[in-house]
GROMACS .gro file of C-alpha atoms in nm:
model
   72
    1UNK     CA    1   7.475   8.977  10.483
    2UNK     CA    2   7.654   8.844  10.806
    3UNK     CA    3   7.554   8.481  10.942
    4UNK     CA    4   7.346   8.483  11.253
    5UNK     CA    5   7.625   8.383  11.466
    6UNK     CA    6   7.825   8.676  11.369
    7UNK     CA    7   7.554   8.950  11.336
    8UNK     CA    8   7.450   8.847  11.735
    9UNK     CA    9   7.819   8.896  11.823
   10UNK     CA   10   7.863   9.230  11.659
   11UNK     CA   11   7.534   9.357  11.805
   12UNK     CA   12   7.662   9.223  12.167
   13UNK     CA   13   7.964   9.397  12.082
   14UNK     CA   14   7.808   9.755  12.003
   15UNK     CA   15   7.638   9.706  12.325
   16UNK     CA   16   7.894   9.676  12.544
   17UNK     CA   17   8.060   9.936  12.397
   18UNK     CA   18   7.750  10.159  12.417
   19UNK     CA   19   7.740  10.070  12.775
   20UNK     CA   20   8.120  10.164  12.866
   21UNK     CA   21   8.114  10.477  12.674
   22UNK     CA   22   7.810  10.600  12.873
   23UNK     CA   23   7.947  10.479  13.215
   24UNK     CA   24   8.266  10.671  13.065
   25UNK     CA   25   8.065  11.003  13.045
   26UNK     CA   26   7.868  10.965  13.340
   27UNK     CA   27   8.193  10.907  13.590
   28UNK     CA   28   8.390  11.192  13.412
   29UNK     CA   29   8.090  11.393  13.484
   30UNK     CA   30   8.058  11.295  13.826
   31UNK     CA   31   8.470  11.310  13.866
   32UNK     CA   32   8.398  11.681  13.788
   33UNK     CA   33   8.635  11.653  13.437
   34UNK     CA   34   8.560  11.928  13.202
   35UNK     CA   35   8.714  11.850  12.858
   36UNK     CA   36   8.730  12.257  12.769
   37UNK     CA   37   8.702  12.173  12.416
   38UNK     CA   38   8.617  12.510  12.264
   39UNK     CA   39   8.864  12.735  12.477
   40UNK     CA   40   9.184  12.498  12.471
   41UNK     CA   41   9.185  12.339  12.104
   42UNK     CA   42   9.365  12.469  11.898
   43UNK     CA   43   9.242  12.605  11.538
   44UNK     CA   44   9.356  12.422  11.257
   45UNK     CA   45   9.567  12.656  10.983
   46UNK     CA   46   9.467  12.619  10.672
   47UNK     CA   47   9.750  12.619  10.429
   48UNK     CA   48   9.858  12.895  10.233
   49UNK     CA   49   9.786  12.852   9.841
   50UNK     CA   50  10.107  12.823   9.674
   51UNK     CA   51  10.227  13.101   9.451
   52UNK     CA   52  10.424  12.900   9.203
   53UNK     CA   53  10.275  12.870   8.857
   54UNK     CA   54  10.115  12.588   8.766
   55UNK     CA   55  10.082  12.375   8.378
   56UNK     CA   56  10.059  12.626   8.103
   57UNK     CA   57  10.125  12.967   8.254
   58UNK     CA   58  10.466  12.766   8.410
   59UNK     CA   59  10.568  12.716   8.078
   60UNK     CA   60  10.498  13.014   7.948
   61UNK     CA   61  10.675  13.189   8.218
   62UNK     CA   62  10.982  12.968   8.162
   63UNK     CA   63  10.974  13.030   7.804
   64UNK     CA   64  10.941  13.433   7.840
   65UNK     CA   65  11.252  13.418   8.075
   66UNK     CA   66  11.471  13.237   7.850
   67UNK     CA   67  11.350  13.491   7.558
   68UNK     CA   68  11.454  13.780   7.751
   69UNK     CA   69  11.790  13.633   7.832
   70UNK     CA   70  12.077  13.787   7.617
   71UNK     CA   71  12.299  13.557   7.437
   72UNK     CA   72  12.679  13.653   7.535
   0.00000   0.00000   0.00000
């Protein structure tokens, strides 16, 4: 647990951040900004899954290759 002192401060200091971000808001508002967030962000690609072998079936892979592979 915080000591007093510091507990008051950080409670002082979510308030007066509380306070800002509302004035924030409320003069964007008024200033007439519209922050278009569903039309102009862009969606995130999700990543294709590789389609490299992984562990055991690697190794297996690697080993039927070199199997197949005529000696000269």
């Amino acid at each position: 647990m915080l000591p007093s002192y510091l507990a008051g401060s950080y409670r002082r200091y979510k308030q007066d951040n509380n306070v800002f971000a509302t004035w924030l808001l409320n003069t964007a508002d008024t200033c007439g900004y519209n922050p278009g967030y569903d039309d102009e962000t862009p969606k995130p690609q999700l990543a294709q899954p590789s389609t490299r072998l992984k562990g055991k079936a690697r190794k297996e892979a690697k080993k039927a290759a070199m199997d197949s592979t005529p000696i000269l």
